[in-house]
């Protein structure tokens, strides 16, 4: 059984559907933290460790991943996360450094739980087992309609990965699932209108940071 350790760094995560602007906002935030003398650690899920990157390849692009069942998919995302938490995130937070992750456990709640229709209590148990006490201090949900996201992704979308090939219904469920989750977890999840210009969204995120730092202490 894991016990809580004294965390000193702040743990921030970004969530939202494909093309909502997570990577863009993470880059802007990291640059601004660096100007303030901080050196945040940037991660992406699945991935971030050598085993996690192998799992990412299997989940997204490998032909061997094409026939994965929803249950196997859920466990693979959880396996990548369990490794990332113990190998990278916890030691980094304990060393006092800020960690910013592009996706984390909420992606599983929404993509595998809501969109793949795996019962929420099963997803919650597996998520809890994978992360232990390592829950984000604050999560930024970039909410964007599907048409705008597709237009932004443009050319990249001509070579979609396994999940990007899902139906419009799937991505509607993802968006709805995220908004419902944010309504249930108001203290941790901040919803941002991702159709706004990048600089405006970045300013809102900076505005929430002070609060995240207080929660993280
Ligand atoms: N997944 C993941 C699960 O099913 N379960 C899980 O548990 C986890 C962890 C990962 C996939 O795995 C699934 C979900 C995903 O399908 P990925 O390859 O890591 O996928 O990619 P995504 O996370 O989907 O990220 P994307 O790269 O698609 O999009 P981003 O990072 O959200 O968007 P970004 O910043 O690259 O922006 C896209 C474009 O829009 C422009 C950018 O310049 C870029 O061209 N842009 C804007 N344009 C106008 N206004 C703005 N405000 C803009 N912001 C960005």
mmCIF file of C-alpha atoms and ligand atoms in Angstrom:
data_model
loop_
_atom_site.group_PDB
_atom_site.id
_atom_site.type_symbol
_atom_site.label_atom_id
_atom_site.label_comp_id
_atom_site.label_asym_id
_atom_site.label_seq_id
_atom_site.Cartn_x
_atom_site.Cartn_y
_atom_site.Cartn_z
ATOM 1 C CA UNK A 1 0.000 0.000 0.000
ATOM 2 C CA UNK A 2 1.357 3.388 -0.952
ATOM 3 C CA UNK A 3 1.497 6.205 1.536
ATOM 4 C CA UNK A 4 1.536 9.931 0.784
ATOM 5 C CA UNK A 5 4.959 11.518 0.544
ATOM 6 C CA UNK A 6 5.746 15.182 1.133
ATOM 7 C CA UNK A 7 5.373 16.651 -2.338
ATOM 8 C CA UNK A 8 7.095 19.939 -2.964
ATOM 9 C CA UNK A 9 6.639 20.526 -6.683
ATOM 10 C CA UNK A 10 3.369 21.457 -8.387
ATOM 11 C CA UNK A 11 1.704 18.895 -10.658
ATOM 12 C CA UNK A 12 -0.272 20.381 -13.579
ATOM 13 C CA UNK A 13 -2.063 18.470 -16.330
ATOM 14 C CA UNK A 14 -3.682 19.500 -19.604
ATOM 15 C CA UNK A 15 -6.687 17.697 -21.060
ATOM 16 C CA UNK A 16 -9.054 17.965 -24.005
ATOM 17 C CA UNK A 17 -9.768 16.279 -27.297
ATOM 18 C CA UNK A 18 -7.429 16.070 -30.300
ATOM 19 C CA UNK A 19 -6.256 19.438 -31.629
ATOM 20 C CA UNK A 20 -7.617 21.504 -28.727
ATOM 21 C CA UNK A 21 -4.250 23.227 -28.216
ATOM 22 C CA UNK A 22 -2.703 21.401 -25.241
ATOM 23 C CA UNK A 23 0.825 21.261 -26.658
ATOM 24 C CA UNK A 24 0.629 24.924 -27.649
ATOM 25 C CA UNK A 25 -0.415 26.029 -24.142
ATOM 26 C CA UNK A 26 2.130 23.777 -22.443
ATOM 27 C CA UNK A 27 4.889 25.328 -24.553
ATOM 28 C CA UNK A 28 3.746 28.893 -23.705
ATOM 29 C CA UNK A 29 3.414 28.102 -19.984
ATOM 30 C CA UNK A 30 6.804 26.385 -19.842
ATOM 31 C CA UNK A 31 8.470 29.346 -21.552
ATOM 32 C CA UNK A 32 6.893 31.747 -19.108
ATOM 33 C CA UNK A 33 7.904 29.616 -16.083
ATOM 34 C CA UNK A 34 11.454 29.405 -17.446
ATOM 35 C CA UNK A 35 11.560 33.214 -17.665
ATOM 36 C CA UNK A 36 10.634 33.218 -13.945
ATOM 37 C CA UNK A 37 13.603 30.946 -13.216
ATOM 38 C CA UNK A 38 11.672 27.664 -12.958
ATOM 39 C CA UNK A 39 12.495 24.615 -15.034
ATOM 40 C CA UNK A 40 9.306 22.581 -15.349
ATOM 41 C CA UNK A 41 9.464 18.963 -16.473
ATOM 42 C CA UNK A 42 7.237 18.409 -19.522
ATOM 43 C CA UNK A 43 5.675 15.000 -20.119
ATOM 44 C CA UNK A 44 3.143 13.464 -22.448
ATOM 45 C CA UNK A 45 0.852 10.493 -22.031
ATOM 46 C CA UNK A 46 0.981 7.775 -22.990
ATOM 47 C CA UNK A 47 4.768 7.776 -22.878
ATOM 48 C CA UNK A 48 7.464 9.618 -20.939
ATOM 49 C CA UNK A 49 9.479 6.470 -20.068
ATOM 50 C CA UNK A 50 11.074 3.952 -22.414
ATOM 51 C CA UNK A 51 8.412 1.327 -21.654
ATOM 52 C CA UNK A 52 5.697 4.006 -21.892
ATOM 53 C CA UNK A 53 6.902 5.087 -25.339
ATOM 54 C CA UNK A 54 6.760 1.446 -26.502
ATOM 55 C CA UNK A 55 3.194 1.217 -25.168
ATOM 56 C CA UNK A 56 2.373 4.492 -26.969
ATOM 57 C CA UNK A 57 3.561 3.024 -30.265
ATOM 58 C CA UNK A 58 1.455 -0.106 -29.733
ATOM 59 C CA UNK A 59 -1.636 1.957 -28.836
ATOM 60 C CA UNK A 60 -1.343 4.456 -31.668
ATOM 61 C CA UNK A 61 0.497 3.225 -34.734
ATOM 62 C CA UNK A 62 1.645 -0.411 -34.530
ATOM 63 C CA UNK A 63 -0.281 -2.905 -36.695
ATOM 64 C CA UNK A 64 -0.232 -5.266 -33.647
ATOM 65 C CA UNK A 65 -2.428 -2.717 -31.807
ATOM 66 C CA UNK A 66 -5.207 -2.652 -34.401
ATOM 67 C CA UNK A 67 -7.274 -5.403 -32.741
ATOM 68 C CA UNK A 68 -6.880 -4.207 -29.141
ATOM 69 C CA UNK A 69 -10.059 -4.592 -27.092
ATOM 70 C CA UNK A 70 -11.281 -1.632 -24.976
ATOM 71 C CA UNK A 71 -10.257 -3.556 -21.838
ATOM 72 C CA UNK A 72 -6.705 -4.187 -23.094
ATOM 73 C CA UNK A 73 -6.465 -0.555 -24.226
ATOM 74 C CA UNK A 74 -7.469 0.659 -20.746
ATOM 75 C CA UNK A 75 -4.858 -1.532 -19.053
ATOM 76 C CA UNK A 76 -2.117 -0.401 -21.444
ATOM 77 C CA UNK A 77 -2.799 3.290 -20.763
ATOM 78 C CA UNK A 78 -2.789 2.473 -17.033
ATOM 79 C CA UNK A 79 0.478 0.511 -17.312
ATOM 80 C CA UNK A 80 2.215 3.413 -19.051
ATOM 81 C CA UNK A 81 0.932 5.792 -16.353
ATOM 82 C CA UNK A 82 1.884 3.537 -13.421
ATOM 83 C CA UNK A 83 5.473 3.446 -14.693
ATOM 84 C CA UNK A 84 5.582 7.197 -15.382
ATOM 85 C CA UNK A 85 4.295 8.075 -11.901
ATOM 86 C CA UNK A 86 6.878 5.977 -10.072
ATOM 87 C CA UNK A 87 9.863 6.385 -12.374
ATOM 88 C CA UNK A 88 9.497 10.090 -13.163
ATOM 89 C CA UNK A 89 6.634 12.136 -11.692
ATOM 90 C CA UNK A 90 6.919 11.356 -7.988
ATOM 91 C CA UNK A 91 10.713 11.736 -7.751
ATOM 92 C CA UNK A 92 10.528 15.010 -9.700
ATOM 93 C CA UNK A 93 7.795 16.467 -7.477
ATOM 94 C CA UNK A 94 9.653 15.330 -4.372
ATOM 95 C CA UNK A 95 12.717 17.187 -5.656
ATOM 96 C CA UNK A 96 10.604 20.365 -5.718
ATOM 97 C CA UNK A 97 10.234 20.714 -9.476
ATOM 98 C CA UNK A 98 6.993 21.542 -11.332
ATOM 99 C CA UNK A 99 5.655 18.751 -13.562
ATOM 100 C CA UNK A 100 3.389 19.508 -16.537
ATOM 101 C CA UNK A 101 1.785 16.564 -18.314
ATOM 102 C CA UNK A 102 -0.010 16.568 -21.658
ATOM 103 C CA UNK A 103 -2.872 14.235 -20.615
ATOM 104 C CA UNK A 104 -3.102 12.073 -17.447
ATOM 105 C CA UNK A 105 -5.752 10.011 -15.703
ATOM 106 C CA UNK A 106 -8.725 12.126 -16.904
ATOM 107 C CA UNK A 107 -8.020 10.994 -20.481
ATOM 108 C CA UNK A 108 -8.668 7.411 -19.359
ATOM 109 C CA UNK A 109 -11.828 8.384 -17.472
ATOM 110 C CA UNK A 110 -13.182 10.024 -20.611
ATOM 111 C CA UNK A 111 -11.796 8.071 -23.606
ATOM 112 C CA UNK A 112 -11.965 4.553 -22.148
ATOM 113 C CA UNK A 113 -14.771 5.187 -19.655
ATOM 114 C CA UNK A 114 -17.235 7.472 -21.418
ATOM 115 C CA UNK A 115 -16.368 7.003 -25.107
ATOM 116 C CA UNK A 116 -15.470 3.267 -24.990
ATOM 117 C CA UNK A 117 -18.263 2.707 -22.444
ATOM 118 C CA UNK A 118 -16.224 0.761 -19.858
ATOM 119 C CA UNK A 119 -18.107 1.033 -16.531
ATOM 120 C CA UNK A 120 -16.948 4.147 -14.636
ATOM 121 C CA UNK A 121 -16.324 2.271 -11.380
ATOM 122 C CA UNK A 122 -13.912 -0.101 -13.170
ATOM 123 C CA UNK A 123 -12.034 2.814 -14.762
ATOM 124 C CA UNK A 124 -11.897 4.673 -11.435
ATOM 125 C CA UNK A 125 -10.428 1.623 -9.642
ATOM 126 C CA UNK A 126 -7.765 1.050 -12.303
ATOM 127 C CA UNK A 127 -6.903 4.758 -12.444
ATOM 128 C CA UNK A 128 -6.521 4.847 -8.661
ATOM 129 C CA UNK A 129 -4.293 1.754 -8.702
ATOM 130 C CA UNK A 130 -2.107 3.268 -11.457
ATOM 131 C CA UNK A 131 -1.548 6.705 -9.878
ATOM 132 C CA UNK A 132 -1.711 5.963 -6.129
ATOM 133 C CA UNK A 133 -1.598 9.292 -4.311
ATOM 134 C CA UNK A 134 -0.223 11.149 -7.331
ATOM 135 C CA UNK A 135 -3.195 13.279 -8.407
ATOM 136 C CA UNK A 136 -2.725 16.599 -10.257
ATOM 137 C CA UNK A 137 -2.922 19.808 -8.210
ATOM 138 C CA UNK A 138 -4.674 21.500 -11.111
ATOM 139 C CA UNK A 139 -5.943 20.387 -14.518
ATOM 140 C CA UNK A 140 -6.641 22.672 -17.468
ATOM 141 C CA UNK A 141 -9.393 21.396 -19.754
ATOM 142 C CA UNK A 142 -9.257 23.030 -23.189
ATOM 143 C CA UNK A 143 -12.782 22.745 -24.523
ATOM 144 C CA UNK A 144 -13.172 22.955 -28.290
ATOM 145 C CA UNK A 145 -15.836 21.947 -30.805
ATOM 146 C CA UNK A 146 -14.891 19.149 -33.172
ATOM 147 C CA UNK A 147 -15.173 21.158 -36.403
ATOM 148 C CA UNK A 148 -12.664 23.774 -35.205
ATOM 149 C CA UNK A 149 -10.305 21.053 -33.938
ATOM 150 C CA UNK A 150 -10.411 19.239 -37.287
ATOM 151 C CA UNK A 151 -9.736 22.451 -39.177
ATOM 152 C CA UNK A 152 -6.730 23.136 -36.928
ATOM 153 C CA UNK A 153 -5.309 19.658 -37.314
ATOM 154 C CA UNK A 154 -5.563 20.035 -41.091
ATOM 155 C CA UNK A 155 -2.863 18.175 -42.940
ATOM 156 C CA UNK A 156 -1.786 16.046 -39.951
ATOM 157 C CA UNK A 157 -5.202 14.463 -40.001
ATOM 158 C CA UNK A 158 -4.513 12.880 -43.373
ATOM 159 C CA UNK A 159 -2.496 10.241 -41.518
ATOM 160 C CA UNK A 160 -4.608 9.638 -38.377
ATOM 161 C CA UNK A 161 -3.585 7.205 -35.632
ATOM 162 C CA UNK A 162 -5.821 4.386 -34.342
ATOM 163 C CA UNK A 163 -7.864 6.577 -31.968
ATOM 164 C CA UNK A 164 -8.014 9.559 -34.341
ATOM 165 C CA UNK A 165 -9.856 7.279 -36.796
ATOM 166 C CA UNK A 166 -12.801 6.920 -34.377
ATOM 167 C CA UNK A 167 -16.303 8.158 -35.270
ATOM 168 C CA UNK A 168 -17.714 11.647 -34.762
ATOM 169 C CA UNK A 169 -19.994 10.128 -32.114
ATOM 170 C CA UNK A 170 -16.894 8.970 -30.200
ATOM 171 C CA UNK A 171 -15.423 12.487 -30.159
ATOM 172 C CA UNK A 172 -18.765 14.028 -29.170
ATOM 173 C CA UNK A 173 -18.782 11.608 -26.208
ATOM 174 C CA UNK A 174 -15.201 12.653 -25.344
ATOM 175 C CA UNK A 175 -16.118 16.342 -25.276
ATOM 176 C CA UNK A 176 -19.286 15.730 -23.250
ATOM 177 C CA UNK A 177 -17.407 13.374 -20.890
ATOM 178 C CA UNK A 178 -14.755 15.979 -20.149
ATOM 179 C CA UNK A 179 -17.334 18.688 -19.402
ATOM 180 C CA UNK A 180 -19.265 16.361 -17.090
ATOM 181 C CA UNK A 181 -16.063 15.378 -15.295
ATOM 182 C CA UNK A 182 -15.094 19.053 -14.871
ATOM 183 C CA UNK A 183 -18.524 19.775 -13.390
ATOM 184 C CA UNK A 184 -17.937 16.970 -10.845
ATOM 185 C CA UNK A 185 -14.366 18.061 -10.030
ATOM 186 C CA UNK A 186 -14.683 21.839 -9.904
ATOM 187 C CA UNK A 187 -11.901 22.294 -7.378
ATOM 188 C CA UNK A 188 -9.233 20.648 -9.536
ATOM 189 C CA UNK A 189 -10.360 21.141 -13.149
ATOM 190 C CA UNK A 190 -10.459 24.574 -14.827
ATOM 191 C CA UNK A 191 -12.366 24.711 -18.129
ATOM 192 C CA UNK A 192 -11.010 27.109 -20.756
ATOM 193 C CA UNK A 193 -12.609 28.136 -24.038
ATOM 194 C CA UNK A 194 -10.030 26.765 -26.482
ATOM 195 C CA UNK A 195 -11.514 28.663 -29.430
ATOM 196 C CA UNK A 196 -9.985 31.884 -28.061
ATOM 197 C CA UNK A 197 -6.566 33.119 -29.295
ATOM 198 C CA UNK A 198 -3.591 31.261 -27.732
ATOM 199 C CA UNK A 199 -2.294 34.344 -25.886
ATOM 200 C CA UNK A 200 -5.642 34.942 -24.215
ATOM 201 C CA UNK A 201 -5.902 31.311 -23.023
ATOM 202 C CA UNK A 202 -2.305 31.450 -21.770
ATOM 203 C CA UNK A 203 -3.109 34.534 -19.692
ATOM 204 C CA UNK A 204 -6.058 32.767 -18.064
ATOM 205 C CA UNK A 205 -3.841 29.798 -17.239
ATOM 206 C CA UNK A 206 -1.217 32.062 -15.673
ATOM 207 C CA UNK A 207 -4.019 33.602 -13.631
ATOM 208 C CA UNK A 208 -4.874 30.179 -12.159
ATOM 209 C CA UNK A 209 -1.286 29.298 -11.300
ATOM 210 C CA UNK A 210 -1.131 31.076 -7.963
ATOM 211 C CA UNK A 211 -4.105 29.033 -6.830
ATOM 212 C CA UNK A 212 -2.488 25.796 -8.067
ATOM 213 C CA UNK A 213 0.618 26.603 -6.039
ATOM 214 C CA UNK A 214 -1.467 27.068 -2.892
ATOM 215 C CA UNK A 215 -3.272 23.742 -3.466
ATOM 216 C CA UNK A 216 0.052 21.991 -4.085
ATOM 217 C CA UNK A 217 1.531 23.027 -0.738
HETATM 218 N N1 LIG B 1 -5.627 8.597 -24.886
HETATM 219 C C1 LIG B 1 -4.614 9.079 -24.106
HETATM 220 C C2 LIG B 1 -6.608 7.747 -24.355
HETATM 221 O O1 LIG B 1 -7.506 7.275 -25.083
HETATM 222 N N2 LIG B 1 -6.553 7.434 -23.024
HETATM 223 C C3 LIG B 1 -5.550 7.878 -22.198
HETATM 224 O O2 LIG B 1 -5.523 7.547 -20.998
HETATM 225 C C4 LIG B 1 -4.537 8.751 -22.766
HETATM 226 C C5 LIG B 1 -3.426 9.269 -21.917
HETATM 227 C C6 LIG B 1 -2.944 10.677 -27.518
HETATM 228 C C7 LIG B 1 -4.153 9.822 -27.835
HETATM 229 O O3 LIG B 1 -4.336 8.857 -26.827
HETATM 230 C C8 LIG B 1 -5.652 8.925 -26.315
HETATM 231 C C9 LIG B 1 -6.143 10.300 -26.625
HETATM 232 C C10 LIG B 1 -5.439 10.619 -27.929
HETATM 233 O O4 LIG B 1 -6.218 10.083 -28.980
HETATM 234 P P1 LIG B 1 -1.561 12.435 -28.904
HETATM 235 O O5 LIG B 1 -0.927 11.979 -30.179
HETATM 236 O O6 LIG B 1 -0.693 12.575 -27.714
HETATM 237 O O7 LIG B 1 -2.794 11.536 -28.562
HETATM 238 O O8 LIG B 1 -2.260 13.765 -29.307
HETATM 239 P P2 LIG B 1 -3.266 14.672 -28.566
HETATM 240 O O9 LIG B 1 -3.086 14.585 -27.089
HETATM 241 O O10 LIG B 1 -4.628 14.389 -29.055
HETATM 242 O O11 LIG B 1 -2.773 16.112 -28.981
HETATM 243 P P3 LIG B 1 -2.751 16.821 -30.370
HETATM 244 O O12 LIG B 1 -1.315 16.924 -30.789
HETATM 245 O O13 LIG B 1 -3.690 16.210 -31.321
HETATM 246 O O14 LIG B 1 -3.357 18.205 -30.062
HETATM 247 P P4 LIG B 1 -3.008 19.350 -29.025
HETATM 248 O O15 LIG B 1 -1.674 19.183 -28.402
HETATM 249 O O16 LIG B 1 -4.153 19.483 -28.100
HETATM 250 O O17 LIG B 1 -3.027 20.620 -29.979
HETATM 251 P P5 LIG B 1 -1.810 21.512 -30.532
HETATM 252 O O18 LIG B 1 -1.354 22.442 -29.472
HETATM 253 O O19 LIG B 1 -0.830 20.635 -31.194
HETATM 254 O O20 LIG B 1 -2.639 22.384 -31.598
HETATM 255 C C11 LIG B 1 -3.157 21.837 -32.786
HETATM 256 C C12 LIG B 1 -3.082 22.917 -33.882
HETATM 257 O O21 LIG B 1 -3.890 24.028 -33.527
HETATM 258 C C13 LIG B 1 -3.133 25.237 -33.451
HETATM 259 C C14 LIG B 1 -1.679 24.802 -33.294
HETATM 260 O O22 LIG B 1 -0.797 25.752 -33.832
HETATM 261 C C15 LIG B 1 -1.666 23.489 -34.091
HETATM 262 O O23 LIG B 1 -1.507 23.765 -35.452
HETATM 263 N N3 LIG B 1 -3.634 25.971 -32.284
HETATM 264 C C16 LIG B 1 -4.475 27.024 -32.358
HETATM 265 N N4 LIG B 1 -5.024 27.676 -33.406
HETATM 266 C C17 LIG B 1 -5.859 28.728 -33.113
HETATM 267 N N5 LIG B 1 -6.162 29.129 -31.854
HETATM 268 C C18 LIG B 1 -5.632 28.499 -30.784
HETATM 269 N N6 LIG B 1 -5.962 28.890 -29.535
HETATM 270 C C19 LIG B 1 -4.748 27.389 -31.018
HETATM 271 N N7 LIG B 1 -4.084 26.557 -30.184
HETATM 272 C C20 LIG B 1 -3.418 25.687 -30.973
#
